[in-house]
Structures are given as C-alpha cells and as structure tokens.
Coordinates of C-alpha atoms and ligand atoms in Angstrom, one line a residue:
M1 CA 0.0 0.0 0.0
L2 CA 2.8 2.4 1.0
K3 CA 6.2 2.0 -0.4
I4 CA 9.2 4.1 0.6
D5 CA 11.9 3.7 -2.0
N6 CA 15.5 4.8 -1.3
L7 CA 14.4 7.9 0.6
T8 CA 17.0 10.5 1.4
V9 CA 16.0 13.7 3.3
K10 CA 18.4 16.5 4.1
Y11 CA 18.2 19.6 6.2
G12 CA 20.7 21.8 4.5
Q13 CA 24.1 20.0 4.8
L14 CA 22.7 17.4 7.3
T15 CA 21.4 14.1 5.9
A16 CA 18.7 13.1 8.4
V17 CA 17.5 10.1 6.4
R18 CA 19.7 8.1 4.1
D19 CA 18.6 5.6 1.5
V20 CA 15.7 4.3 3.5
S21 CA 13.3 1.7 1.9
F22 CA 10.4 0.0 3.5
E23 CA 6.8 -1.0 2.9
V24 CA 3.5 -1.0 4.8
E25 CA 0.9 -3.4 3.6
K26 CA -2.9 -2.7 3.7
G27 CA -4.3 -3.4 7.2
E28 CA -0.9 -3.8 8.7
I29 CA 0.6 -2.1 11.8
A30 CA 4.2 -1.2 11.0
C31 CA 6.4 0.5 13.6
I32 CA 9.6 2.5 13.0
V33 CA 11.6 2.4 16.2
G34 CA 14.8 4.2 17.0
P35 CA 16.5 6.5 19.4
N36 CA 16.4 10.3 19.5
G37 CA 17.5 11.9 16.3
A38 CA 17.3 8.7 14.3
G39 CA 15.2 10.3 11.5
K40 CA 11.8 8.9 12.5
S41 CA 9.9 12.2 12.4
T42 CA 11.7 13.2 9.3
T43 CA 10.5 10.1 7.6
L44 CA 6.9 10.7 8.6
L45 CA 7.0 14.4 7.7
S46 CA 8.3 13.3 4.2
I47 CA 5.4 10.9 3.8
S48 CA 2.9 13.6 4.7
G49 CA 4.4 16.1 2.2
V50 CA 5.7 18.5 4.8
L51 CA 9.3 17.8 3.8
N52 CA 10.6 17.3 0.3
P53 CA 13.0 14.3 -0.1
S54 CA 16.2 15.0 -2.0
E55 CA 16.2 11.5 -3.4
G56 CA 13.9 8.6 -3.6
D57 CA 10.1 8.0 -4.0
I58 CA 7.1 7.6 -1.8
I59 CA 4.5 5.5 -3.5
L60 CA 0.9 5.1 -2.3
N61 CA -1.1 2.4 -4.0
R62 CA 1.2 2.6 -7.1
G63 CA 1.0 6.4 -7.4
K64 CA 3.9 8.6 -6.5
I65 CA 3.0 11.0 -3.6
S66 CA 6.5 12.4 -3.0
G67 CA 6.7 16.0 -4.2
L68 CA 3.0 16.6 -3.5
S69 CA 1.8 19.2 -1.0
P70 CA 0.5 18.2 2.4
E71 CA -3.1 19.0 1.3
Q72 CA -2.7 16.8 -1.8
V73 CA -1.2 13.9 0.2
A74 CA -4.1 14.3 2.7
N75 CA -6.6 14.1 -0.2
Y76 CA -5.1 10.7 -1.0
G77 CA -6.2 9.4 2.4
V78 CA -2.9 9.8 4.3
T79 CA -3.5 11.3 7.7
Q80 CA -1.0 12.1 10.4
V81 CA -1.1 12.4 14.2
P82 CA 1.9 14.6 14.7
E83 CA 4.3 14.5 17.7
G84 CA 2.9 16.8 20.4
R85 CA -0.7 16.2 19.2
H86 CA -1.5 19.7 18.0
I87 CA -5.1 19.7 18.8
F88 CA -7.1 23.0 18.9
T89 CA -6.9 23.8 22.6
S90 CA -9.6 26.5 22.6
L91 CA -12.2 24.3 20.8
T92 CA -14.3 21.7 22.5
V93 CA -13.6 18.0 22.1
E94 CA -16.5 17.7 19.7
E95 CA -15.5 20.7 17.7
N96 CA -12.0 19.2 17.3
L97 CA -13.5 16.0 15.9
I98 CA -15.7 17.9 13.5
V99 CA -12.7 19.9 12.3
G100 CA -11.1 16.5 11.4
A101 CA -14.0 15.9 9.0
A102 CA -13.9 19.4 7.5
L103 CA -13.2 18.2 4.0
R104 CA -16.0 15.6 4.0
S105 CA -19.6 16.0 3.1
D106 CA -21.0 12.5 3.9
K107 CA -23.0 13.6 7.0
K108 CA -24.2 10.1 7.9
A109 CA -20.8 8.6 7.8
I110 CA -19.4 11.5 9.8
S111 CA -21.8 10.9 12.7
E112 CA -21.0 7.2 12.4
D113 CA -17.3 8.0 12.7
I114 CA -17.9 10.2 15.7
A115 CA -19.6 7.2 17.3
K116 CA -16.7 5.1 16.4
V117 CA -14.2 7.5 18.0
V118 CA -16.3 7.6 21.2
D119 CA -16.6 3.8 21.2
L120 CA -12.7 3.6 21.0
F121 CA -12.2 6.4 23.6
P122 CA -15.3 6.7 25.8
I123 CA -13.8 9.6 27.7
L124 CA -14.0 11.7 24.6
G125 CA -17.8 11.2 24.7
E126 CA -18.0 12.1 28.3
R127 CA -15.9 15.2 27.7
S128 CA -17.4 16.2 24.3
Q129 CA -18.3 19.8 25.4
Q130 CA -15.1 20.4 27.4
Q131 CA -12.4 22.7 26.0
A132 CA -9.7 20.4 24.5
G133 CA -6.9 22.3 26.2
K134 CA -8.2 21.2 29.6
L135 CA -7.9 17.5 28.8
S136 CA -5.0 15.5 30.3
G137 CA -2.1 14.6 28.1
G138 CA -3.4 11.1 27.5
E139 CA -6.9 12.4 26.6
Q140 CA -5.3 14.9 24.2
Q141 CA -3.5 12.0 22.5
M142 CA -6.8 10.2 22.2
L143 CA -8.4 13.3 20.7
A144 CA -5.6 13.7 18.2
I145 CA -6.1 10.1 17.1
G146 CA -9.8 10.6 17.0
R147 CA -9.5 13.7 14.9
A148 CA -7.3 11.8 12.5
I149 CA -10.0 9.0 12.3
M150 CA -12.5 11.7 11.3
T151 CA -10.6 12.4 8.1
N152 CA -11.6 8.9 7.0
P153 CA -8.0 7.9 6.2
S154 CA -6.8 4.9 4.4
I155 CA -3.5 5.1 6.2
M156 CA -2.7 6.8 9.5
T157 CA 0.8 7.8 10.6
I158 CA 1.4 8.5 14.3
D159 CA 4.5 10.1 15.7
E160 CA 5.3 8.8 19.2
P161 CA 1.9 8.2 20.6
S162 CA 3.4 7.3 24.0
L163 CA 5.4 10.5 24.4
G164 CA 5.1 11.8 28.0
L165 CA 2.3 9.5 29.0
A166 CA 2.0 7.1 32.0
P167 CA 2.3 3.4 31.2
L168 CA -1.4 2.7 31.9
I169 CA -2.5 5.4 29.5
I170 CA -0.1 4.2 26.8
D171 CA -1.7 0.7 27.2
K172 CA -5.1 2.3 26.6
V173 CA -3.9 4.2 23.5
Y174 CA -2.3 1.1 22.0
E175 CA -5.3 -1.1 22.8
A176 CA -7.5 1.4 20.9
L177 CA -5.1 1.4 17.9
I178 CA -5.1 -2.4 17.7
K179 CA -8.9 -2.4 18.0
L180 CA -9.1 0.2 15.2
R181 CA -7.0 -1.9 12.9
K182 CA -9.0 -5.0 13.7
E183 CA -12.5 -3.4 13.3
S184 CA -11.8 -0.9 10.5
G185 CA -8.9 -2.5 8.7
L186 CA -7.0 0.8 9.0
T187 CA -3.3 0.7 8.0
L188 CA -1.1 2.2 10.7
L189 CA 2.5 3.4 10.6
I190 CA 3.7 4.2 14.1
V191 CA 6.9 5.9 15.2
E192 CA 8.0 4.8 18.6
Q193 CA 11.0 5.1 20.8
S194 CA 10.1 2.1 22.9
A195 CA 11.0 -1.1 21.1
E196 CA 9.1 -3.1 23.7
R197 CA 5.9 -1.2 22.8
A198 CA 6.5 -1.7 19.1
L199 CA 7.1 -5.4 19.5
K200 CA 3.8 -5.8 21.3
A201 CA 1.7 -3.8 18.8
A202 CA 3.2 -4.1 15.4
D203 CA 3.2 -6.8 12.7
K204 CA 6.4 -5.4 11.3
I205 CA 9.3 -3.4 12.7
Y206 CA 11.9 -1.2 11.2
V207 CA 14.8 -0.1 13.4
L208 CA 16.1 3.3 12.3
R209 CA 19.3 4.8 13.7
N210 CA 21.5 7.6 12.3
G211 CA 19.1 7.9 9.4
E212 CA 19.4 4.3 8.2
I213 CA 17.4 1.2 8.6
K214 CA 19.6 -1.2 10.7
L215 CA 17.1 -4.0 11.1
R216 CA 13.8 -5.0 9.7
G217 CA 11.4 -7.9 10.2
L218 CA 8.2 -9.3 11.4
S219 CA 7.8 -8.7 15.2
S220 CA 7.2 -12.4 15.6
N221 CA 10.6 -13.2 14.1
L222 CA 12.7 -10.5 15.8
K223 CA 14.6 -11.1 18.9
G224 CA 14.8 -8.4 21.6
D225 CA 18.6 -8.8 21.6
D226 CA 18.9 -8.1 17.9
I227 CA 16.7 -5.1 18.2
S228 CA 18.8 -3.7 21.1
K229 CA 22.0 -4.1 19.0
A230 CA 20.5 -2.4 16.0
Y231 CA 18.9 0.3 18.2
F232 CA 22.0 1.2 20.2
G233 CA 24.6 0.2 17.6
F234 CA 26.4 -2.2 20.0
D235 CA 28.0 -4.1 17.1
E236 CA 29.6 -1.0 15.7
R237 CA 31.4 0.2 18.7
Ligands
LIG301 P1 13.1 12.1 18.2 O1 12.7 10.7 18.7 O2 14.0 12.8 19.1 O3 11.9 12.9 17.8 P2 13.7 11.4 15.4 O4 14.1 10.0 15.2 O5 12.2 11.7 15.1 O6 14.0 11.9 16.9 P3 14.3 13.5 13.6 O7 13.5 14.5 14.3 O8 13.7 13.0 12.3 O9 14.6 12.3 14.5 O10 15.7 14.2 13.4 C1 16.7 13.5 12.6 C2 17.9 14.4 12.5 O11 17.6 15.6 11.8 C3 18.5 14.9 13.8 O12 19.8 15.0 13.8 C4 17.8 16.3 14.0 O13 18.7 17.1 14.8 C5 17.8 16.8 12.6 N1 16.7 17.7 12.4 C6 15.4 17.5 12.6 N2 14.6 18.5 12.2 C7 15.5 19.5 11.8 C8 15.3 20.8 11.2 N3 14.1 21.3 11.1 N4 16.4 21.4 10.9 C9 17.7 20.9 11.0 N5 17.9 19.6 11.4 C10 16.8 18.9 11.8

C-alpha cells in the first residue's frame, strides 16, 4: 500500500534520512523504532508532504506522492497524528472531531465515525463539550487520534503516541489502535522510541538509527537482543 523507496532527506548539509526503503501493507501495523535523532519524524514528515525528499520516491497504491503538497497527500487518504498532538486547545472535544471531518460532506458517515471514536475512547464522549486544552495529556493524544480518524483515512501515521504518557494510558492508546485496525482494517505506521511497545503492537518493525534502517522484520521473528543491538549500535562500537 505504502512504499518508501530509497528515501534520502536533508536539512541543508545534514542528511537526516539516508537511502531508506520499507513497505507498509494494507491493514498492517508497522512500527519505526529508533533512538532520539534517528530520523523517524523526518521520515513521517516526508510521507505527509511537509518535507521534500532530496532523493527517492514515496508510493501510495502505485501512485507517487512524494513531491505533492501536504493537502494533496491528505486528499489521497494519508492522515497524520503529529508528535505533540497539535489539537485545537480553545475548541471543544466535539469541535476538534468535527474539524477533522472538514473536507468531508458525507454527513451520515461523519456521525458514524464520531460514534466510532467515542466507542474507542469513551472519555471523549463524556468530555465532548469540554475545552480540549483542559484535557489530560493522554486524553489529548486520544483526541488527536480521534481527529485523524475523522478524516476517514486509508493510512494513518502516528508520531510517538506514548510520548510523555503514563504506562497505563499508553496501554489504553495502543489497545485502541489495535482495535481500530481489527475493526476498521485501518493501516497504521507508528513511530515509537520504545522497542518493547513496538514489538507488542506491530506486525512489522523497522529499526532506524542515524538515518538508516539497521534491522527489519516481522515482530514475531525478531529477537529483543537483535533489536537492542540495532537500536543502540552495539556491534559498531
Ligand atoms: P526524536 O525521537 O528525538 O523525535 P527522530 O528520530 O524523530 O528523533 P528527527 O526529528 O527526524 O529524529 O531528526 C533527525 C535528524 O535531523 C536529527 O539529527 C535532528 O537534529 C535533525 N533535524 C530534525 N529537524 C530538523 C530541522 N528542522 N532542521 C535541521 N535539522 C533537523
């Protein structure tokens, strides 16, 4: 469904992502794991059209999306939950969800999707009229994911959903993502610093470090030791 082909992304002289290739199949949960500065966010920002790769292609369902604007990429059904959530803090929970559906006109499906979000995250239903800025960090993360669902995506990218959250809340967020994939068949590409979380949730894992993929495989086949070596670069010291 999504194919990243020899992607290289630079910030001026600095090469943040070098010759990275990977694929995400329809209905799959794929995780990019790696330490700080590995190039994970850069990869996601390139997929969503915010950054322009200097080399390589990003292909969605056989069509090239690299080089398109973020709006065009979004129109192809690629939605992102950015690091730090970026919800509209002065709007209510419900208004944030409605903003997510701003480009849609299918009213019935929009209300069904609101019901789907509330089923996934019941707290958002309870707090629907509350100002989003007053939600806890975990609730804001849920709202950011809910708003992304409201765009009716075919693939969702999520940048560090566990950032700054307590373990119990992270469990809830991941349970919801797994349920979402199971019930809606949504394809997910998640960036995560915690390899342990990634192993639990993902079908497939890519370990990124220093802008390069150091290890790849099905989570069921990967050993924790090999992931640690690739993640921390033990073999190269
Ligand atoms: P983290 O887990 O800390 O968010 P990351 O794996 O997402 O890290 P990136 O944010 O993609 O890593 O950064 C990759 C490299 O690019 C780092 O060396 C970072 O300092 C650099 N970088 C990121 N954004 C910019 C920018 N806007 N300008 C210049 N360099 C940048």
